PDB file of C-alpha atoms in Angstrom:
ATOM      1  CA  UNK Y  93     106.808 127.078  65.671  1.00  0.00           C
ATOM      2  CA  UNK Y  94     106.842 124.377  63.789  1.00  0.00           C
ATOM      3  CA  UNK Y  95     103.314 124.286  61.062  1.00  0.00           C
ATOM      4  CA  UNK Y  96     101.365 121.400  62.378  1.00  0.00           C
ATOM      5  CA  UNK Y  97      99.292 118.661  60.108  1.00  0.00           C
ATOM      6  CA  UNK Y  98      95.995 119.313  59.950  1.00  0.00           C
ATOM      7  CA  UNK Y  99      93.301 116.137  60.524  1.00  0.00           C
ATOM      8  CA  UNK Y 100      89.971 116.805  58.256  1.00  0.00           C
ATOM      9  CA  UNK Y 101      87.015 115.532  59.675  1.00  0.00           C
ATOM     10  CA  UNK Y 102      86.214 113.842  55.959  1.00  0.00           C
ATOM     11  CA  UNK Y 103      89.680 112.008  55.770  1.00  0.00           C
ATOM     12  CA  UNK Y 104      88.413 110.659  59.396  1.00  0.00           C
ATOM     13  CA  UNK Y 105      87.685 106.722  59.065  1.00  0.00           C
ATOM     14  CA  UNK Y 106      85.798 104.454  62.096  1.00  0.00           C
ATOM     15  CA  UNK Y 107      87.970 101.181  61.952  1.00  0.00           C
ATOM     16  CA  UNK Y 108      86.494  99.626  65.151  1.00  0.00           C
ATOM     17  CA  UNK Y 109      82.934 101.149  67.556  1.00  0.00           C
ATOM     18  CA  UNK Y 110      82.021  99.501  70.417  1.00  0.00           C
ATOM     19  CA  UNK Y 111      79.839 101.243  73.588  1.00  0.00           C
ATOM     20  CA  UNK Y 112      83.943 102.260  75.072  1.00  0.00           C
ATOM     21  CA  UNK Y 113      85.681 101.842  72.867  1.00  0.00           C
ATOM     22  CA  UNK Y 114      86.925 102.482  69.552  1.00  0.00           C
ATOM     23  CA  UNK Y 115      89.253 102.622  66.695  1.00  0.00           C
ATOM     24  CA  UNK Y 116      89.894 105.703  64.164  1.00  0.00           C
ATOM     25  CA  UNK Y 117      92.281 106.029  61.300  1.00  0.00           C
ATOM     26  CA  UNK Y 118      93.628 109.219  60.820  1.00  0.00           C
ATOM     27  CA  UNK Y 119      94.598 110.868  57.696  1.00  0.00           C
ATOM     28  CA  UNK Y 120      96.610 112.964  57.959  1.00  0.00           C
ATOM     29  CA  UNK Y 121      98.727 113.370  54.556  1.00  0.00           C
ATOM     30  CA  UNK Y 122      97.535 112.106  51.518  1.00  0.00           C
ATOM     31  CA  UNK Y 123      98.628 108.663  51.745  1.00  0.00           C
ATOM     32  CA  UNK Y 124      99.576 108.638  55.482  1.00  0.00           C
ATOM     33  CA  UNK Y 125      97.704 107.392  58.169  1.00  0.00           C
ATOM     34  CA  UNK Y 126      97.901 106.710  61.818  1.00  0.00           C
ATOM     35  CA  UNK Y 127      95.427 105.527  64.378  1.00  0.00           C
ATOM     36  CA  UNK Y 128      93.291 106.401  67.196  1.00  0.00           C
ATOM     37  CA  UNK Y 129      92.352 104.646  70.226  1.00  0.00           C
ATOM     38  CA  UNK Y 130      88.990 106.368  72.092  1.00  0.00           C
ATOM     39  CA  UNK Y 131      86.128 106.972  73.511  1.00  0.00           C
ATOM     40  CA  UNK Y 132      84.700 109.944  72.281  1.00  0.00           C
ATOM     41  CA  UNK Y 133      82.347 109.239  68.919  1.00  0.00           C
ATOM     42  CA  UNK Y 134      84.427 110.676  65.102  1.00  0.00           C
ATOM     43  CA  UNK Y 135      82.603 113.659  65.267  1.00  0.00           C
ATOM     44  CA  UNK Y 136      83.944 114.581  68.881  1.00  0.00           C
ATOM     45  CA  UNK Y 137      87.388 113.234  68.507  1.00  0.00           C
ATOM     46  CA  UNK Y 138      89.860 115.396  68.681  1.00  0.00           C
ATOM     47  CA  UNK Y 139      92.523 115.310  66.578  1.00  0.00           C
ATOM     48  CA  UNK Y 140      89.462 117.851  64.673  1.00  0.00           C
ATOM     49  CA  UNK Y 141      88.897 120.216  66.458  1.00  0.00           C
ATOM     50  CA  UNK Y 142      89.727 123.549  67.025  1.00  0.00           C
ATOM     51  CA  UNK Y 143      91.977 125.579  68.480  1.00  0.00           C
ATOM     52  CA  UNK Y 144      90.045 127.166  70.854  1.00  0.00           C
ATOM     53  CA  UNK Y 145      87.531 123.432  71.469  1.00  0.00           C
ATOM     54  CA  UNK Y 146      90.334 122.278  72.123  1.00  0.00           C
ATOM     55  CA  UNK Y 147      91.967 124.211  74.518  1.00  0.00           C
ATOM     56  CA  UNK Y 148      88.211 124.308  76.208  1.00  0.00           C
ATOM     57  CA  UNK Y 149      86.996 120.324  76.082  1.00  0.00           C
ATOM     58  CA  UNK Y 150      86.077 117.864  78.547  1.00  0.00           C
ATOM     59  CA  UNK Y 151      88.296 115.059  79.985  1.00  0.00           C
ATOM     60  CA  UNK Y 152      86.763 111.958  79.335  1.00  0.00           C
ATOM     61  CA  UNK Y 153      87.022 110.991  82.656  1.00  0.00           C
ATOM     62  CA  UNK Y 154      88.324 111.994  86.575  1.00  0.00           C
ATOM     63  CA  UNK Y 155      91.325 110.486  88.198  1.00  0.00           C
ATOM     64  CA  UNK Y 156      91.427 111.072  93.040  1.00  0.00           C
ATOM     65  CA  UNK Y 157      94.354 112.347  94.965  1.00  0.00           C
ATOM     66  CA  UNK Y 158      92.755 110.736  97.631  1.00  0.00           C
ATOM     67  CA  UNK Y 159      94.677 112.179 101.197  1.00  0.00           C
ATOM     68  CA  UNK Y 160      93.212 110.948 104.585  1.00  0.00           C
ATOM     69  CA  UNK Y 161      94.412 114.198 107.335  1.00  0.00           C
ATOM     70  CA  UNK Y 162      92.641 113.890 109.772  1.00  0.00           C
ATOM     71  CA  UNK Y 163      93.514 116.106 113.610  1.00  0.00           C
ATOM     72  CA  UNK Y 164      96.440 114.726 115.093  1.00  0.00           C
ATOM     73  CA  UNK Y 165      96.984 111.480 113.101  1.00  0.00           C
ATOM     74  CA  UNK Y 166      99.685 111.698 110.688  1.00  0.00           C
ATOM     75  CA  UNK Y 167      98.637 112.200 106.763  1.00  0.00           C
ATOM     76  CA  UNK Y 168      97.598 109.501 104.409  1.00  0.00           C
ATOM     77  CA  UNK Y 169      97.484 108.528 100.541  1.00  0.00           C
ATOM     78  CA  UNK Y 170      94.512 105.769  99.506  1.00  0.00           C
ATOM     79  CA  UNK Y 171      94.919 104.206  97.397  1.00  0.00           C
ATOM     80  CA  UNK Y 172      92.986 100.663  95.825  1.00  0.00           C
ATOM     81  CA  UNK Y 173      94.294  97.317  93.883  1.00  0.00           C
ATOM     82  CA  UNK Y 174      92.255  96.970  90.660  1.00  0.00           C
ATOM     83  CA  UNK Y 175      91.572  94.708  88.247  1.00  0.00           C
ATOM     84  CA  UNK Y 176      92.622  96.290  85.163  1.00  0.00           C
ATOM     85  CA  UNK Y 177      92.372  93.894  82.229  1.00  0.00           C
ATOM     86  CA  UNK Y 178      95.329  95.056  79.458  1.00  0.00           C
ATOM     87  CA  UNK Y 179      97.284  94.251  82.333  1.00  0.00           C
ATOM     88  CA  UNK Y 180      95.898  91.718  83.331  1.00  0.00           C
ATOM     89  CA  UNK Y 181      97.330  92.532  86.946  1.00  0.00           C
ATOM     90  CA  UNK Y 182      96.163  94.385  90.556  1.00  0.00           C
ATOM     91  CA  UNK Y 183      97.414  97.763  90.094  1.00  0.00           C
ATOM     92  CA  UNK Y 184      97.881 100.170  92.383  1.00  0.00           C
ATOM     93  CA  UNK Y 185      95.725 102.365  91.821  1.00  0.00           C
ATOM     94  CA  UNK Y 186      93.024 106.354  92.659  1.00  0.00           C
ATOM     95  CA  UNK Y 187      89.880 105.945  92.700  1.00  0.00           C
ATOM     96  CA  UNK Y 188      88.468 107.798  89.074  1.00  0.00           C
ATOM     97  CA  UNK Y 189      85.676 107.080  86.525  1.00  0.00           C
ATOM     98  CA  UNK Y 190      84.441 108.366  83.261  1.00  0.00           C
ATOM     99  CA  UNK Y 191      81.995 111.995  83.100  1.00  0.00           C
ATOM    100  CA  UNK Y 192      78.437 110.659  83.312  1.00  0.00           C
ATOM    101  CA  UNK Y 193      76.748 112.172  79.752  1.00  0.00           C
ATOM    102  CA  UNK Y 194      73.828 113.759  82.519  1.00  0.00           C
ATOM    103  CA  UNK Y 195      77.015 115.394  84.556  1.00  0.00           C
ATOM    104  CA  UNK Y 196      78.780 117.197  81.368  1.00  0.00           C
ATOM    105  CA  UNK Y 197      77.164 119.775  80.945  1.00  0.00           C
ATOM    106  CA  UNK Y 198      77.267 120.959  84.498  1.00  0.00           C
ATOM    107  CA  UNK Y 199      79.957 123.934  85.653  1.00  0.00           C
ATOM    108  CA  UNK Y 200      81.264 121.166  88.080  1.00  0.00           C
ATOM    109  CA  UNK Y 201      81.700 118.124  86.049  1.00  0.00           C
ATOM    110  CA  UNK Y 202      84.780 118.122  86.927  1.00  0.00           C
ATOM    111  CA  UNK Y 203      84.079 118.348  91.199  1.00  0.00           C
ATOM    112  CA  UNK Y 204      81.347 116.026  90.840  1.00  0.00           C
ATOM    113  CA  UNK Y 205      82.616 112.840  88.983  1.00  0.00           C
ATOM    114  CA  UNK Y 206      85.566 113.228  91.406  1.00  0.00           C
ATOM    115  CA  UNK Y 207      82.688 112.680  94.852  1.00  0.00           C
ATOM    116  CA  UNK Y 208      80.986 110.013  93.341  1.00  0.00           C
ATOM    117  CA  UNK Y 209      83.452 108.089  92.481  1.00  0.00           C
ATOM    118  CA  UNK Y 210      85.441 108.135  95.605  1.00  0.00           C
ATOM    119  CA  UNK Y 211      82.295 106.951  97.674  1.00  0.00           C
ATOM    120  CA  UNK Y 212      81.753 103.953  95.183  1.00  0.00           C
ATOM    121  CA  UNK Y 213      85.523 102.802  95.475  1.00  0.00           C
ATOM    122  CA  UNK Y 214      85.888 103.643  98.871  1.00  0.00           C
ATOM    123  CA  UNK Y 215      83.050 103.768 100.168  1.00  0.00           C
ATOM    124  CA  UNK Y 216      83.856 107.258 101.534  1.00  0.00           C
ATOM    125  CA  UNK Y 217      81.092 110.591 101.457  1.00  0.00           C
ATOM    126  CA  UNK Y 218      82.539 114.230 101.606  1.00  0.00           C
ATOM    127  CA  UNK Y 219      81.975 116.125 103.953  1.00  0.00           C
ATOM    128  CA  UNK Y 220      81.785 119.641 104.589  1.00  0.00           C
ATOM    129  CA  UNK Y 221      85.369 119.572 106.602  1.00  0.00           C
ATOM    130  CA  UNK Y 222      86.402 118.400 103.529  1.00  0.00           C
ATOM    131  CA  UNK Y 223      88.374 119.789 100.517  1.00  0.00           C
ATOM    132  CA  UNK Y 224      88.452 119.048  96.866  1.00  0.00           C
ATOM    133  CA  UNK Y 225      89.851 121.301  94.169  1.00  0.00           C
ATOM    134  CA  UNK Y 226      90.765 120.798  90.465  1.00  0.00           C
ATOM    135  CA  UNK Y 227      94.580 119.857  90.056  1.00  0.00           C
ATOM    136  CA  UNK Y 228      94.546 120.351  86.313  1.00  0.00           C
ATOM    137  CA  UNK Y 229      91.605 120.073  84.067  1.00  0.00           C
ATOM    138  CA  UNK Y 230      92.601 117.405  81.848  1.00  0.00           C
ATOM    139  CA  UNK Y 231      95.944 115.824  80.672  1.00  0.00           C
ATOM    140  CA  UNK Y 232      97.442 112.902  78.651  1.00  0.00           C
ATOM    141  CA  UNK Y 233      98.265 109.471  79.826  1.00  0.00           C
ATOM    142  CA  UNK Y 234      99.618 108.377  75.824  1.00  0.00           C
ATOM    143  CA  UNK Y 235      98.959 110.756  73.025  1.00  0.00           C
ATOM    144  CA  UNK Y 236     100.697 108.989  70.225  1.00  0.00           C
ATOM    145  CA  UNK Y 237      97.601 106.099  71.312  1.00  0.00           C
ATOM    146  CA  UNK Y 238      94.782 107.282  72.178  1.00  0.00           C
ATOM    147  CA  UNK Y 239      93.553 110.730  73.361  1.00  0.00           C
ATOM    148  CA  UNK Y 240      92.228 109.365  76.287  1.00  0.00           C
ATOM    149  CA  UNK Y 241      92.294 112.397  78.731  1.00  0.00           C
ATOM    150  CA  UNK Y 242      91.132 112.857  82.215  1.00  0.00           C
ATOM    151  CA  UNK Y 243      90.463 115.598  85.256  1.00  0.00           C
ATOM    152  CA  UNK Y 244      92.860 115.638  88.259  1.00  0.00           C
ATOM    153  CA  UNK Y 245      91.365 116.386  91.547  1.00  0.00           C
ATOM    154  CA  UNK Y 246      92.430 116.277  95.162  1.00  0.00           C
ATOM    155  CA  UNK Y 247      89.609 115.455  97.513  1.00  0.00           C
ATOM    156  CA  UNK Y 248      91.527 115.967 100.994  1.00  0.00           C
ATOM    157  CA  UNK Y 249      89.399 114.102 104.042  1.00  0.00           C
ATOM    158  CA  UNK Y 250      89.536 115.251 107.533  1.00  0.00           C
ATOM    159  CA  UNK Y 251      87.359 113.130 109.003  1.00  0.00           C
ATOM    160  CA  UNK Y 252      87.329 109.677 107.734  1.00  0.00           C
ATOM    161  CA  UNK Y 253      86.448 106.628 109.342  1.00  0.00           C
ATOM    162  CA  UNK Y 254      88.455 103.495 108.405  1.00  0.00           C
ATOM    163  CA  UNK Y 255      85.688 101.633 109.310  1.00  0.00           C
ATOM    164  CA  UNK Y 256      83.731 103.118 106.300  1.00  0.00           C
ATOM    165  CA  UNK Y 257      86.384 102.126 103.603  1.00  0.00           C
ATOM    166  CA  UNK Y 258      84.452  99.603 101.172  1.00  0.00           C
ATOM    167  CA  UNK Y 259      84.956  98.361  97.059  1.00  0.00           C
ATOM    168  CA  UNK Y 260      81.630  97.075  97.225  1.00  0.00           C
ATOM    169  CA  UNK Y 261      79.999 100.398  94.696  1.00  0.00           C
ATOM    170  CA  UNK Y 262      82.438  98.582  91.890  1.00  0.00           C
ATOM    171  CA  UNK Y 263      80.358  98.728  89.563  1.00  0.00           C
ATOM    172  CA  UNK Y 264      80.494  97.106  85.775  1.00  0.00           C
ATOM    173  CA  UNK Y 265      83.229  95.757  84.958  1.00  0.00           C
ATOM    174  CA  UNK Y 266      84.914  97.163  88.243  1.00  0.00           C
ATOM    175  CA  UNK Y 267      86.976  94.382  90.513  1.00  0.00           C
ATOM    176  CA  UNK Y 268      88.658  95.290  93.299  1.00  0.00           C
ATOM    177  CA  UNK Y 269      91.555  93.579  96.612  1.00  0.00           C
ATOM    178  CA  UNK Y 270      92.063  95.256  99.248  1.00  0.00           C
ATOM    179  CA  UNK Y 271      93.492  99.553  99.620  1.00  0.00           C
ATOM    180  CA  UNK Y 272      96.405 100.796 100.519  1.00  0.00           C
ATOM    181  CA  UNK Y 273      97.388 103.390 102.929  1.00  0.00           C
ATOM    182  CA  UNK Y 274     100.854 104.802 102.510  1.00  0.00           C
ATOM    183  CA  UNK Y 275     101.588 107.686 105.134  1.00  0.00           C
ATOM    184  CA  UNK Y 276     104.318 109.722 103.233  1.00  0.00           C
ATOM    185  CA  UNK Y 277     107.653 108.076 103.388  1.00  0.00           C
ATOM    186  CA  UNK Y 278     105.910 104.793 102.173  1.00  0.00           C
ATOM    187  CA  UNK Y 279     104.726 106.736  99.256  1.00  0.00           C
ATOM    188  CA  UNK Y 280     107.949 108.026  99.042  1.00  0.00           C
ATOM    189  CA  UNK Y 281     109.299 104.106  98.903  1.00  0.00           C
ATOM    190  CA  UNK Y 282     106.792 103.644  96.241  1.00  0.00           C
ATOM    191  CA  UNK Y 283     107.823 106.456  94.029  1.00  0.00           C
ATOM    192  CA  UNK Y 284     111.061 105.997  94.105  1.00  0.00           C
ATOM    193  CA  UNK Y 285     111.532 102.273  93.663  1.00  0.00           C
ATOM    194  CA  UNK Y 286     108.125 102.897  90.463  1.00  0.00           C
ATOM    195  CA  UNK Y 287     106.900  99.049  92.544  1.00  0.00           C
ATOM    196  CA  UNK Y 288     104.261  98.807  94.546  1.00  0.00           C
ATOM    197  CA  UNK Y 289     104.204  96.709  98.264  1.00  0.00           C
ATOM    198  CA  UNK Y 290     103.355  93.609  95.616  1.00  0.00           C
ATOM    199  CA  UNK Y 291     106.502  94.785  93.923  1.00  0.00           C
ATOM    200  CA  UNK Y 292     103.887  94.619  90.596  1.00  0.00           C
ATOM    201  CA  UNK Y 293     104.296  98.376  88.155  1.00  0.00           C
ATOM    202  CA  UNK Y 294     101.799 100.840  89.003  1.00  0.00           C
ATOM    203  CA  UNK Y 295     100.301 103.387  86.554  1.00  0.00           C
ATOM    204  CA  UNK Y 296     100.905 106.942  85.647  1.00  0.00           C
ATOM    205  CA  UNK Y 297      98.381 108.252  87.535  1.00  0.00           C
ATOM    206  CA  UNK Y 298      99.217 107.017  90.566  1.00  0.00           C
ATOM    207  CA  UNK Y 299     103.066 108.034  90.227  1.00  0.00           C
ATOM    208  CA  UNK Y 300     101.078 111.593  90.146  1.00  0.00           C
ATOM    209  CA  UNK Y 301      99.387 110.932  92.905  1.00  0.00           C
ATOM    210  CA  UNK Y 302     102.599 109.532  94.984  1.00  0.00           C
ATOM    211  CA  UNK Y 303     104.507 113.056  93.794  1.00  0.00           C
ATOM    212  CA  UNK Y 304     102.282 115.745  94.307  1.00  0.00           C
ATOM    213  CA  UNK Y 305     101.204 113.680  97.981  1.00  0.00           C
ATOM    214  CA  UNK Y 306     105.153 113.364  98.993  1.00  0.00           C
ATOM    215  CA  UNK Y 307     105.774 117.056  97.558  1.00  0.00           C
ATOM    216  CA  UNK Y 308     103.326 118.297  99.844  1.00  0.00           C
ATOM    217  CA  UNK Y 309     101.503 120.243  96.676  1.00  0.00           C
ATOM    218  CA  UNK Y 310      98.050 118.903  98.129  1.00  0.00           C
ATOM    219  CA  UNK Y 311      98.464 121.634 100.963  1.00  0.00           C
ATOM    220  CA  UNK Y 312      98.791 124.431  99.037  1.00  0.00           C
TER     221      UNK Y 312
END
């Protein structure tokens, strides 16, 4: 195994800080620097964690694969169009959100966050007949730019009513433009073309949700 560069806390310099985003200068060797866009504090950057801390750390956010599987009905994947400011577009997206500080120390922090975000962004409340499980506790989307990470959670809703669908729970800068309910064949088409029904590209987490749905992994 190749020896990796060691990034020490004393060699991390903050370049920009705001409530939701920071930019850090990571000096990984004398005179050599790399930049990290992060949601974490300088003391909690992923880059400076030990192997033990890295393997046990909590993700920054949760992305949810929501599947409606009502009795006698064809299963459908529930997605929405959310405005993503860096892309300047409404993108086909999964319900997602940051893990609140008060939830971070809970043993079920990922599930708690997923249930909350699904309710806020779809209007659907998780019932006793539904199942919510962790698909992956932490994945990186663009580790060449940022240490931001997401947990992946699958929620299978068996008694959801379409009349309850709502995007009125949007908070802060969140803006939505409707839902997209895809059957397996429709999801496969979106997955194959790489574009949504509006002809737009979509996020990596949407691709993961589409693949998880059409492969029937959610049934396992």
